[in-house]
Each structure stands twice: as C-alpha cells, then as structure tokens.
XYZ file of C-alpha atoms in Angstrom:
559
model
C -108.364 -48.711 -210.835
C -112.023 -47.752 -212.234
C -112.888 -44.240 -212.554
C -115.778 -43.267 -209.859
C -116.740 -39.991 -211.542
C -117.754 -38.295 -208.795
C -120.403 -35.463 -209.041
C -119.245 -32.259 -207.831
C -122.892 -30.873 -206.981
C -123.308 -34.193 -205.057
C -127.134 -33.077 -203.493
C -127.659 -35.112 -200.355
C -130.437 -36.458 -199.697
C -132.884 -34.850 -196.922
C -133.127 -36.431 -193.529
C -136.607 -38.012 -194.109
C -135.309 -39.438 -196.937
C -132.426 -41.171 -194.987
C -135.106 -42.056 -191.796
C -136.668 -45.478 -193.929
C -133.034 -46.188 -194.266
C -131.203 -46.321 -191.015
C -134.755 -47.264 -189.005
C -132.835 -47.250 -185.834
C -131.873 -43.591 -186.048
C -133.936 -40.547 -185.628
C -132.046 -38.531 -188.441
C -132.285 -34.661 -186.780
C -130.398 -32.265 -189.742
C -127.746 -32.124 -191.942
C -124.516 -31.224 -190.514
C -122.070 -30.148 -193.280
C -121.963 -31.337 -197.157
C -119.796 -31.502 -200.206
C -118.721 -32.819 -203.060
C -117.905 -35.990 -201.486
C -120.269 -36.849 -199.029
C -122.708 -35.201 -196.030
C -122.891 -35.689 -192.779
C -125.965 -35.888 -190.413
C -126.870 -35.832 -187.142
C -128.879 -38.491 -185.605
C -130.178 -40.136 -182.018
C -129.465 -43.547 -181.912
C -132.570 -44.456 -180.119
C -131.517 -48.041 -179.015
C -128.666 -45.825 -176.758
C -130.518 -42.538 -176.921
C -127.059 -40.933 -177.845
C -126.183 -38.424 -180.496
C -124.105 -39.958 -183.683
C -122.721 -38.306 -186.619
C -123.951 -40.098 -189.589
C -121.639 -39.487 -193.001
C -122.486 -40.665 -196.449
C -120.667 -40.738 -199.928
C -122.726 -40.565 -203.077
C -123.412 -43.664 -205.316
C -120.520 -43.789 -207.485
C -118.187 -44.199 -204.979
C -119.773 -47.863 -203.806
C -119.191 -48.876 -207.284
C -115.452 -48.398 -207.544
C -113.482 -51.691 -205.657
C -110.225 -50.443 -204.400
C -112.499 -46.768 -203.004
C -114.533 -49.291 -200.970
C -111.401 -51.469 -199.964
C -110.338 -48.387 -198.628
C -113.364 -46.957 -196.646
C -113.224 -49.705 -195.035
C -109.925 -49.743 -194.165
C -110.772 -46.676 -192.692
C -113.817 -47.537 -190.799
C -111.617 -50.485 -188.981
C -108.709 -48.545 -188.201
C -110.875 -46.321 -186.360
C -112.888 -48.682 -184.106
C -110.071 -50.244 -183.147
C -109.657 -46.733 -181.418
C -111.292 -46.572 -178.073
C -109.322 -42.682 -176.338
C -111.274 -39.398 -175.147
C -109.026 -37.790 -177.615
C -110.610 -39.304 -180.376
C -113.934 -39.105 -182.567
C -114.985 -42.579 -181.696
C -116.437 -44.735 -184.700
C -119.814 -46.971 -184.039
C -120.339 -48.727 -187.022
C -120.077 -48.377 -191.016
C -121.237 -50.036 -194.181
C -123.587 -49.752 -197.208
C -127.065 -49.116 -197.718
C -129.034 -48.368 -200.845
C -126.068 -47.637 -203.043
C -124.769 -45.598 -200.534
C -121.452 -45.744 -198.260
C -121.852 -44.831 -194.415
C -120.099 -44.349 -191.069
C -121.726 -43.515 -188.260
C -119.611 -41.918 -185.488
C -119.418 -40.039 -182.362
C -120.807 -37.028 -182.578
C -118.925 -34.007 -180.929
C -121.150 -30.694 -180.599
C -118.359 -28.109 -181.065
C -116.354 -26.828 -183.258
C -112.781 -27.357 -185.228
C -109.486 -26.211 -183.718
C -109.463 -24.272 -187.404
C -112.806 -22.600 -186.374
C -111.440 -21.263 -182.956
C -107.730 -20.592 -183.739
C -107.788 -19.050 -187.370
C -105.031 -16.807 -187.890
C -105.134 -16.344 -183.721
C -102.096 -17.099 -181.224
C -103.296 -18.999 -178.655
C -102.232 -18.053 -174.633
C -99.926 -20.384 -174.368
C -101.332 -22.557 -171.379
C -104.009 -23.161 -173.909
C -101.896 -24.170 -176.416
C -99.831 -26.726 -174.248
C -102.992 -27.830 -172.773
C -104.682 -28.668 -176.351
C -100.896 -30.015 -177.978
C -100.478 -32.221 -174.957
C -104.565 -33.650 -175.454
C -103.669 -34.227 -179.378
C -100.487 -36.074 -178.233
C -102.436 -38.641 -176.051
C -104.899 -39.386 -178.415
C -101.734 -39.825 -181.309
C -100.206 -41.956 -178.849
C -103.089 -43.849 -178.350
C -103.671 -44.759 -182.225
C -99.681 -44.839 -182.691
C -99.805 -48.129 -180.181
C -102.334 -49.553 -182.506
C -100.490 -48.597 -185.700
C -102.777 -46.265 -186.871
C -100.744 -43.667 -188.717
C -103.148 -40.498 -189.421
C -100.860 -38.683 -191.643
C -102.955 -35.734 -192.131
C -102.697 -33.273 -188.491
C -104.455 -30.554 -188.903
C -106.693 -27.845 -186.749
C -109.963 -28.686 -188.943
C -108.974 -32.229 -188.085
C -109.223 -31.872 -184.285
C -112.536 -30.906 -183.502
C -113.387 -29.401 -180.119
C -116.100 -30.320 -177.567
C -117.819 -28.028 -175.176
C -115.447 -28.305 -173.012
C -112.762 -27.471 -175.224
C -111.049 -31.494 -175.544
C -109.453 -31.649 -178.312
C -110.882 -34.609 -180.446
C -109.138 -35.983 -183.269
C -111.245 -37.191 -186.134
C -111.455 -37.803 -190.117
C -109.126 -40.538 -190.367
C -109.145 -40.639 -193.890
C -105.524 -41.016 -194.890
C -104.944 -43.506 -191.742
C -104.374 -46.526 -191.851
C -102.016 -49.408 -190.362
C -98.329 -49.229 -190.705
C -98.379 -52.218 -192.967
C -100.588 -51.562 -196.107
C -99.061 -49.641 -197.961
C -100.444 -46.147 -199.504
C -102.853 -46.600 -201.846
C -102.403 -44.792 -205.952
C -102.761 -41.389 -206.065
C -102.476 -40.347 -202.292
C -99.209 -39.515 -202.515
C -100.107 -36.089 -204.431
C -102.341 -35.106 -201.871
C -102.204 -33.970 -197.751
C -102.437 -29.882 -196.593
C -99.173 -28.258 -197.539
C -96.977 -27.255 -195.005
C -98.370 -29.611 -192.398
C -97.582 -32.609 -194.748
C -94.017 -33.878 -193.419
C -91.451 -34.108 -196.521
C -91.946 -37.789 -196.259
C -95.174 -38.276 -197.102
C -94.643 -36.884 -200.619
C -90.674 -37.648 -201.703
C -91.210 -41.705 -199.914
C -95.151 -42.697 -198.979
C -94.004 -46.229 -198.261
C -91.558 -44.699 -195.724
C -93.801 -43.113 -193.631
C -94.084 -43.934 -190.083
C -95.985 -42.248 -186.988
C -92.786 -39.733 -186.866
C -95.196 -38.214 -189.942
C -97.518 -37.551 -187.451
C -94.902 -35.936 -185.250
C -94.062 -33.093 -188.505
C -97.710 -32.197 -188.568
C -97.892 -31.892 -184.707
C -94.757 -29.280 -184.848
C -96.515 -27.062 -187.459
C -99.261 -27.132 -185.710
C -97.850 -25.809 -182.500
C -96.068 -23.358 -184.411
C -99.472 -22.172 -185.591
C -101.178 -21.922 -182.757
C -98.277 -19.655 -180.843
C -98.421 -17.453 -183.668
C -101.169 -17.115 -185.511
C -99.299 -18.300 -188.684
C -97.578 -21.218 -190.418
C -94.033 -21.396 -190.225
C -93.889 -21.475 -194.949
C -96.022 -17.962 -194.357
C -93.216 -16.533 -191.382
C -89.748 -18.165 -191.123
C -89.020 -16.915 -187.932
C -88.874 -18.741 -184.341
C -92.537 -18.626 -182.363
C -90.606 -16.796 -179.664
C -89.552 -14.140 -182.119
C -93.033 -13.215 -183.337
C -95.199 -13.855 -180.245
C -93.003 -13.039 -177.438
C -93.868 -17.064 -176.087
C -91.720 -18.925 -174.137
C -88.255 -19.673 -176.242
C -88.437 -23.400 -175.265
C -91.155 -23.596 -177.403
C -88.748 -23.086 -180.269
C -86.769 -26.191 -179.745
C -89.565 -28.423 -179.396
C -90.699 -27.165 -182.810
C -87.263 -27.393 -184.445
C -87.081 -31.075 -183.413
C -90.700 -31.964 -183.849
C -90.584 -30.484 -188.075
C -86.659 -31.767 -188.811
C -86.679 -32.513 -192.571
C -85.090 -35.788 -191.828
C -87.620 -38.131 -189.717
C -84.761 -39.741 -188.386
C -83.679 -36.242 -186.443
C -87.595 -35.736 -184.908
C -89.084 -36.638 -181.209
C -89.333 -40.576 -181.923
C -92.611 -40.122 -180.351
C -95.361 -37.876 -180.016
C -95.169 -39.021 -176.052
C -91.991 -36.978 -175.801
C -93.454 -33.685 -177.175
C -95.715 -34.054 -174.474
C -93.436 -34.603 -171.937
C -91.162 -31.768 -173.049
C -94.657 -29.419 -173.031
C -95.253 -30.290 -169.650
C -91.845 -29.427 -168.768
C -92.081 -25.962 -170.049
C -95.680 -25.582 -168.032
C -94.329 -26.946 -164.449
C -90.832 -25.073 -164.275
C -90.001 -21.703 -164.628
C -88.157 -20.329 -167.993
C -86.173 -17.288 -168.932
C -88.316 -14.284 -168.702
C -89.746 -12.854 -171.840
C -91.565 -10.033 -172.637
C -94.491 -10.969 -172.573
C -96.148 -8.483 -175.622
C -98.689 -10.616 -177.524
C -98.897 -9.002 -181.120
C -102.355 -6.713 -180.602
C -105.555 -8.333 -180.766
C -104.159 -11.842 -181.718
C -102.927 -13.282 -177.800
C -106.281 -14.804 -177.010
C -107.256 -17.943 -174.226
C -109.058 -20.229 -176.610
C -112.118 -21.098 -173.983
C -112.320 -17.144 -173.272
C -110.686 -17.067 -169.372
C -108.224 -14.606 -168.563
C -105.148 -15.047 -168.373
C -103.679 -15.703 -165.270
C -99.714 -14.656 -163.940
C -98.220 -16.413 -161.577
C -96.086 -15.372 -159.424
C -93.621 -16.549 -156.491
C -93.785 -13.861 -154.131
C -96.012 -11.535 -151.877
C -95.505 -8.002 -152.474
C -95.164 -5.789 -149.553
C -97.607 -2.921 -148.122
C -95.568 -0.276 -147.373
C -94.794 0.621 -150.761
C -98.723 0.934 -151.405
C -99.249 2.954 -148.456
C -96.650 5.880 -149.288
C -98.009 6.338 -153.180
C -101.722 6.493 -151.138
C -100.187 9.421 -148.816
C -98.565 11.368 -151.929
C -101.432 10.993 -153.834
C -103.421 12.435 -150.757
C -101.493 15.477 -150.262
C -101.207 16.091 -153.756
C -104.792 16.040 -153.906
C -104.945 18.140 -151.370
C -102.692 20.970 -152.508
C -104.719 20.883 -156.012
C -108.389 21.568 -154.521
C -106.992 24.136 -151.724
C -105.445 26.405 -154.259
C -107.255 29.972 -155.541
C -109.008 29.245 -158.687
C -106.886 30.864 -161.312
C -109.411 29.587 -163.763
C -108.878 31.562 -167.444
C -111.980 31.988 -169.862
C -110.604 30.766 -173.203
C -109.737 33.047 -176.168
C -112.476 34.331 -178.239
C -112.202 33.867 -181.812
C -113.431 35.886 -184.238
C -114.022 37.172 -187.854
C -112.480 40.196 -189.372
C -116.829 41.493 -190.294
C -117.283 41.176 -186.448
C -117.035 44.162 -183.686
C -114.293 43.418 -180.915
C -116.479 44.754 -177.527
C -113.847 46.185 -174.805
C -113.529 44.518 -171.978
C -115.619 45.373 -168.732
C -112.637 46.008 -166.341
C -111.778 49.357 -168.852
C -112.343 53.072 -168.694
C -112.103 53.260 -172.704
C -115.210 54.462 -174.892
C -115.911 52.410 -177.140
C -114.788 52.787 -180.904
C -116.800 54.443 -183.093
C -118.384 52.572 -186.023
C -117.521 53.254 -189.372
C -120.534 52.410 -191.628
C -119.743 50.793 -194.779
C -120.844 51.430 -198.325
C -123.463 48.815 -199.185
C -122.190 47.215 -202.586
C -123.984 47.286 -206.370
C -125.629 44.328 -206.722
C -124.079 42.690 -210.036
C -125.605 40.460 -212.590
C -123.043 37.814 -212.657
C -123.766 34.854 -215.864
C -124.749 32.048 -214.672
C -122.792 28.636 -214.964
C -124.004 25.552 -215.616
C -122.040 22.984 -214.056
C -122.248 19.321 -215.750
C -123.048 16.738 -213.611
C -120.130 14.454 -212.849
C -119.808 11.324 -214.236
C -120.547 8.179 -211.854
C -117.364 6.397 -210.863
C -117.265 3.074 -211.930
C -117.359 0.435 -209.836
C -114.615 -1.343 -208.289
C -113.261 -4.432 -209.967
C -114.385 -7.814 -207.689
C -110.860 -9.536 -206.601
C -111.495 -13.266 -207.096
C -112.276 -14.970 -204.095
C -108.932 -16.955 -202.579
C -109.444 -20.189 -201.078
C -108.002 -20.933 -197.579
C -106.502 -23.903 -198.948
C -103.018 -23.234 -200.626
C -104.359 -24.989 -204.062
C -101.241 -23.327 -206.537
C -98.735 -25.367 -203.828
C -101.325 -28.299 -204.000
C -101.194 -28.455 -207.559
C -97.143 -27.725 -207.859
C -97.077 -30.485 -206.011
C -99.188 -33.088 -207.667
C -97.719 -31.936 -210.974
C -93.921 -33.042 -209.872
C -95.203 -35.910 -208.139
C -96.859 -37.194 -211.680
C -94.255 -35.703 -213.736
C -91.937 -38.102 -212.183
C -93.718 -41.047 -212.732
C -94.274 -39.962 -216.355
C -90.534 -39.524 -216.902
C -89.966 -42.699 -218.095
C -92.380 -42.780 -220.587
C -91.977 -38.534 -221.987
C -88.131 -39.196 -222.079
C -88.329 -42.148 -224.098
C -91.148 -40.383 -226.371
C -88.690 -37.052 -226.237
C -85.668 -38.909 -227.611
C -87.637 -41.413 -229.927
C -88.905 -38.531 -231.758
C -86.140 -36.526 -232.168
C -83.895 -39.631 -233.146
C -86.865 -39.994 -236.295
C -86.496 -35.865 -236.756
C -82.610 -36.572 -237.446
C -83.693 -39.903 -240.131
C -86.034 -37.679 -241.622
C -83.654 -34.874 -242.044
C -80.484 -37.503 -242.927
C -83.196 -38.772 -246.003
C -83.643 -35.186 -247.192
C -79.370 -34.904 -247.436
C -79.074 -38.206 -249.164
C -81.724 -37.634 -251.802
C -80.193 -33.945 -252.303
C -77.104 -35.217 -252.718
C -78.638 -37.353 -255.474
C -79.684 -34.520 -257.274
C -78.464 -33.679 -261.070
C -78.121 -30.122 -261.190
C -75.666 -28.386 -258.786
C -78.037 -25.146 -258.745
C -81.440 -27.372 -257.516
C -79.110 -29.192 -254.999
C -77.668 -25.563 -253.403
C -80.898 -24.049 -253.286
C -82.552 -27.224 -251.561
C -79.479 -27.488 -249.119
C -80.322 -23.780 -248.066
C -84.212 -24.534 -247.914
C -83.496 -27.433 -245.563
C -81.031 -25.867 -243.037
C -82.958 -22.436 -242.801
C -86.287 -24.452 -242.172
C -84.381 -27.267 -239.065
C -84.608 -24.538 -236.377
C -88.128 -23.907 -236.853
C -89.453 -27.552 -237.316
C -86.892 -28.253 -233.962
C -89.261 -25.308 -232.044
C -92.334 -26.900 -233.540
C -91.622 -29.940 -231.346
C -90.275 -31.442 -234.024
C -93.925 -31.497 -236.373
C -92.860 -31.020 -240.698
C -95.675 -28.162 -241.397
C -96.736 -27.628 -245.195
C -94.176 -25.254 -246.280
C -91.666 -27.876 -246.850
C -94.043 -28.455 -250.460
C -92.070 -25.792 -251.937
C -89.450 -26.745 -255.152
C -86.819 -27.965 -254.772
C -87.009 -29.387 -251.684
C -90.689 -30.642 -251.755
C -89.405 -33.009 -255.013
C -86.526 -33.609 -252.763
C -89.358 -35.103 -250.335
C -91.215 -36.615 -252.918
C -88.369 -38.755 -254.238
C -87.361 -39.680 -250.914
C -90.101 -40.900 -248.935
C -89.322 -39.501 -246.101
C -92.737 -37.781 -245.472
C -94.578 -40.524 -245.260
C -92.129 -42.249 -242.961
C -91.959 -39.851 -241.102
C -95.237 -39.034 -240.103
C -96.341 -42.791 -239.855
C -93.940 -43.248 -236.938
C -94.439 -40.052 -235.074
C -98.344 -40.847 -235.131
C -97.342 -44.140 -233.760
C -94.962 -42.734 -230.843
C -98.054 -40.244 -230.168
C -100.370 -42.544 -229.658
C -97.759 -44.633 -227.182
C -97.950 -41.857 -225.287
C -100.702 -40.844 -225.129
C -101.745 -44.455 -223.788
C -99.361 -44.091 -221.172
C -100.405 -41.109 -220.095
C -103.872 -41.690 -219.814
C -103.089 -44.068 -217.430
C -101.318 -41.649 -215.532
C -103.962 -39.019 -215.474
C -106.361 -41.447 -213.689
C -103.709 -41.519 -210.913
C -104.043 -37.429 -210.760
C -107.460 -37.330 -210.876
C -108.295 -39.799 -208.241
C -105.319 -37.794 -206.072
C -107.619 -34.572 -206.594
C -110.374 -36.452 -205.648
C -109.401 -37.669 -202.577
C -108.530 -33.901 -201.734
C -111.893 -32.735 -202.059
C -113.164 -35.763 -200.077
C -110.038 -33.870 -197.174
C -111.876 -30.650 -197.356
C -114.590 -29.099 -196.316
C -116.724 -27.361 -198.931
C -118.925 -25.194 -196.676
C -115.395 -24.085 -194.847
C -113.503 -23.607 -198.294
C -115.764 -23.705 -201.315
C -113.167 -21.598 -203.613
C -110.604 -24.406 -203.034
C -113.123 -27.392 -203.618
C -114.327 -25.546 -206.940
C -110.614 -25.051 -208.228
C -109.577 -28.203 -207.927
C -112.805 -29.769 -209.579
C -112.241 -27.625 -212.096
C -109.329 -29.444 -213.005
C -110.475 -32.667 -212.480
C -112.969 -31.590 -215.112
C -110.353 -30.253 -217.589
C -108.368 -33.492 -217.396
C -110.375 -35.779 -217.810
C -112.686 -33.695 -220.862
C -108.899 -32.759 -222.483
C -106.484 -34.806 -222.588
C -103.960 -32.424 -223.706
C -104.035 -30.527 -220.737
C -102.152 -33.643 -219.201
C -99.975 -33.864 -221.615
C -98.648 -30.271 -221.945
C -98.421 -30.859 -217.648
C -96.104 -33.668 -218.207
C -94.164 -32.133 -220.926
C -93.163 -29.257 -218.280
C -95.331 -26.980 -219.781
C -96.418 -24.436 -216.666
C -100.111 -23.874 -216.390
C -101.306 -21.996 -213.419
C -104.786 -21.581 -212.122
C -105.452 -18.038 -213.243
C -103.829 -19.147 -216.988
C -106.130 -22.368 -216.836
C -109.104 -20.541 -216.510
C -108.186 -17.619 -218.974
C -107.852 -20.193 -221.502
C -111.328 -20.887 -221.109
C-alpha cells in the first residue's frame, strides 16, 4: 500500500474558496479541522437544508486502497436511513480533494455533555436505549461500526442521540483493512477487535455499548475504577448485570444483540427495583438536558401528620416570643494599656490612676533588611491528552511486534548461529598455533571478550586487533566472514521491517483521522510525532520490534 504522507498542519481551505467548488452549496463556516480533514457547514440550496460538508487533503485521493476505503465508508452509510443516525447525502472527489457531505446536526457530542459527569439515570437509559435503535438499525444492514464512543454520538437540540463518523464501519464481509487493527479508543475497543479483526461481528459493537453505559452512570471508565456502577454512583444494581454481560471478554458470553440491552434497559425503567440510596457522588449526578429530577412515588401521604408538626411549631413559636427578654450584652474585651470603667449598677469610686513614667527615647541602629529574592516560577506540567496515547501505543507496538516475530526471530537466531562460527574459527586457528604461551594467552583473550561481544548484540568491536588474538583473526578469516554475513542478515531485516513500519504508520494515521484535533490537540501532536520519527528513523522501528521499551516522555528526551 502507497504511503499518503499526510500533512499534519493540513490548512483547509476557506469557505469562499470551497463556494466555486460545490456551486450548489452556500458554504457558511468551518466547523472543526485537523490533521486529516475539515468539516463545513453549508445550505444546500436545491433543499434549503443544512449539510455538513467534510474534506481530506490532497494526498489522501492519491493513495488507492485510502480511496477504496472512503468509499466504502460513504456507501455503508447511505445505505442507513434511522433518526439515530447522522444521515449521509452524497460523497466523492473534487479538485484533488475527497468529500462527504452529510446531515448536519447543530449540537453537540455525548463527550461534550457527559465528560467525567454521571448522568441521572433516566437520562442515561433514555440516550443507551436511542444508541441501541440506531445500532440495530445498521446491524440489520451489516454495518458493523466498531468504534462506540460519546464523541461518536453527537446530540441534537433536542438531546437524540445521533450516531455518526462511521469510519471503521463497514459490512460484515470485507474484511479489515492493514493497519486498523492497531487502532480504536482503548477501553471501549472490545478484546476482539485487536487479538482477531477478522472475527469481529456486531457483538463488537455490543462491548463498546457496555463501557459506555458504565461511563455515563459514573462519570468514569470501568480500566480507570474497577468497581460495579452501583458501587460508585449509588444507581440502580441492575445496571450492573447489564454491563457485566454487555463487556464479557468472550463475545460469545455478551447480549447477542444490542436489541436486548434495550429491552433489559427498559425493564429496569418500567418496574420497580431494590431500593438504593440514592447519594449521587457531589456535583457529578446531573440530568443531561438540565430538568430536575423527578421521584416517583406509589403512594399519597397523609395530612394529619403535617398538621400536628404545624401546631408544635406554633406553640413553640409562641412560647419563644412571649418570654422576658433575658437578652445579655456580650463580653467586652480588652487590652492590659486600657482602663476597666465600673459598671453603672455600683456604689464603688472609681480607681485611682496611677500615672506612668514616660520612657527615654532610645537610638536604636537601624537594620537594613535585604530584599527577598523572587520565587521562581513554577515548572509548566506538560499538557496530557484526553486520549490514553501510552495504552494506544502499547498497543500498536504488540500488535506489530507480532507480525514482526517471524522475521526478528529468524534474524535473532541467524545471527547468533554466525556469532558461534565466528567464535568456533577463532578456537580452530588457536588451536593451530605453534607456541603453547601465544595459544594460552589468545584462549584467555577470546573467552574474557564472548560476554561482552554477546551484550553488544553480538557486533566484533576493534579491540579484538590486539596480539595474539588479532593474528589469530588474521590467519583465520573469520572477520571478514563474519561481518559480510551479518551486513547481509541486517539488511534482510531491515527490508522486512520497513515493510512493516508502513503498516504502523498508516495505523497511526488512521487514528488521527478518529480524533478530533480541536477536542484533543496533545493526543493528535503525540502521535504525529511518531509518525514523524518512524518514518525519518528507521531505527526507531527497529529497536520497537526488538522489545526495546520507548515511552513517550523517553522519545521526546531523546530529541
């Protein structure tokens, strides 16, 4: 598959520059942008309805299988026709450019309105159940999305859920293109998805949908707090065993469909369960469209009980405001310099007053205070993305180091089996040696130097040039062999892995195109940086393969 080289700074272009080119549009503003694309809204005037307009920069037309696939994408979704999804009008290319043009939905994302929040729970079965129609809905088309998600459900103004970016859908049978199996948000991702792409089926969809109502009970993913929703938000403890089903490792233990999560919500919302305390954690228990909350409850409560706490509270009243004001002034503080005055009420003269001795005035030295040193200021912590990119890249990493295990296995044992010829060479030509003192003293050069040139990943430095054993060398040969076929296994490798690396980049790529850069700019940034670093070093991708750890912070140190 070709490279597309995407530009990170990809600068879309401004609406008038887009009118000439969709003359049917009035293109308003620019929605949202990022590395991989824009979006725009427009009035189709032919309709006189709003549209969402989204374009990719130019490299991606050029790249075969990428445009294979955007279609793939555009289809899947017009085949779509469900008020709980982001309806798609009409796509293709124009001036070098790839577009869809879609529904346009004035709200916001479900990741806008329910960050870190725990939904009232009404809201939450009313928004899970929506989501679960429009899944349905694409599930009877086979259309798998595999990537559920709050800032994939986008919310009108009336708070419907609306299910959009279908850019990892696609039908049941094509199969998942290279590279997408590294990518997907951790922790909504089902298990699936990653260990078996070509497994997948809509009960992916039915993982993401668990997490998700997880999240939205709580305020947090289940990875972030093990413990049931009922535990942490007080909710309804049915809630847990629609959550343990819906996110079983094993797809085959899950709801079947995402019909029967609904079913099982409505359940919970029509009958009553075992009472809870209902103690949301503080600030966090919110109604998403800003109602209150409303309890329900079976019975009318009686009068009378009202009517006696009115009567004590009337004659308690009254017994306050009928009593003689016993009413005390408060205590007077005051200094040891200051004159206590007797009180009014006695007969006692007043104290007479001492006069004290005025005090010498003394010269005391002066004292020059130095002027204290301005703290310094406060070291900037680095900005943290929303999107868990150390997981993402753990991740990708296995994922790619198990499709280079063939290849660095062979190249691991290859060289060492030429490390033990070179070494067996060195033994036979000592053992050819004339003089018993030269052949001891090259013996003990060449077993003291194994361990280090065995930690060196098995590379002969210079130091072996040293009598006897660099004559030892000479006579043999063995350099020279040596080093001719480790260049050669090298370069295998490195072939190999090349290949492979394309496979992680366009992964990465495809995970900027899944996120948002105005919502999470740290995230898009990181993982460009590494897209940049592979592709300008290829020994970064090497030492990755090799199991050599890099993380983020180390990645960037080295630079």
């Amino acid at each position: 598959m070709s490279d597309p080289h995407p530009n990170a700074t990809f600068q879309p272009p401004e609406p008038a520059e887009l009118a000439p080119l969709f003359p049917g549009y009035d293109i308003e503003c620019l929605i949202a942008t990022g590395g991989m694309g824009a979006v725009y809204r427009a009035i189709q005037r032919s309709l006189d309805r709003s549209v969402a307009i989204k374009i990719l920069p130019h490299e991606f037309s050029a790249d075969t299988a990428f445009c294979a696939g955007f279609e793939a994408e555009a289809k899947a979704m017009a085949r779509l026709n469900h008020p709980n999804l982001v309806g798609v009008y009409d796509f293709g290319e124009v001036n070098g450019m790839l577009y869809i043009i879609m529904e346009f939905v004035p709200g916001k994302s479900l990741f806008h309105s329910s960050y870190r929040l725990a939904i009232d729970p009404s809201e939450v079965i009313r928004l899970i159940t929506g989501i679960c129609h429009g899944l349905a809905h694409a599930h009877e088309h086979g259309i798998i999305h595999r990537d559920i998600k709050p800032s994939n459900i986008l919310l009108d103004l009336n708070a419907q859920p609306k299910i959009g970016d279908f850019g990892l859908a696609r039908p049941v049978e094509i199969k998942t293109q290279e590279g997408e199996e590294i990518f997907g948000t951790p922790h909504y991702t089902a298990p699936e998805v990653v260990n078996a792409p070509h497994t997948v089926d809509n009960r992916a969809d039915v993982f993401s949908l668990g997490v998700m109502l997880h999240e939205l009970l709580t305020g947090c993913l289940p990875a972030d707090d093990p413990r049931s929703a009922s535990t942490i938000s007080h909710c309804d403890p049915r809630f847990d065993a629609i959550i343990r089903k819906a996110t079983h490792p094993r797809p085959e233990e899950r709801y079947s469909s995402v019909t029967e999560i609904a079913a099982d919500l409505h359940h919970i919302s029509t009958t009553a369960g075992p009472k809870v305390l209902q103690t949301a954690r503080p600030g966090h228990s919110q109604p998403l469209r800003g109602g209150r909350t409303k309890s329900l409850s079976s019975n009318q409560s009686s009068p009378m009980p009202v009517i006696l706490i009115l009567l004590i509270i009337t004659a308690g009243a009254a017994y306050f405001f009928f009593q003689p004001s016993q009413q005390q002034e408060p205590p007077t503080i005051t200094s040891p310099e200051e004159t206590i005055a007797p009180s009014p009420d006695t007969d006692a003269p007043p104290a007479p007053v001492t006069p004290q001795p005025t005090p010498e005035p003394t010269t005391e030295p002066e004292i020059v205070v130095a002027p204290e040193p301005e703290p310094e200021p406060e070291p900037v912590a680095p900005a943290v993305p929303i999107f868990n990119v150390e997981e993402f890249f753990g991740r990708a990493r296995k994922i790619m180091a198990e499709k280079s295990a063939p290849a660095t296995t062979k190249y691991t044992q290859a060289i060492s089996e030429n490390f033990e010829d070179f070494c067996s060479a060195l033994k036979r030509q000592i053992r050819k040696m004339d003089r018993d003192t030269f052949r001891d003293r090259a013996e003990e050069q060449l077993e003291e130097r194994i361990p280090d040139w065995k930690e060196n990943d098995y590379h002969i430095p210079e130091d072996i040039f040293r009598k006897p054993l660099s004559t030892v060398a000479e006579k043999s040969g063995a350099i020279e062999e040596f080093g001719d076929k480790r260049a050669k296994l090298d370069q295998e490798l490195a072939q190999k892995l090349a290949e492979l690396a394309k496979t992680y980049i366009l992964g990465l790529e495809l995970q900027i195109k899944r996120l948002n850069a105005a919502e999470d700019p740290v995230a898009v940034s990181l993982i460009q940086e590494e897209i940049t670093r592979t592709k300008e070093d290829p020994g970064h991708f090497h030492l990755l393969m090799m199991g050599k750890e890099i993380s983020i912070r180390e990645s960037d140190d080295e630079e």
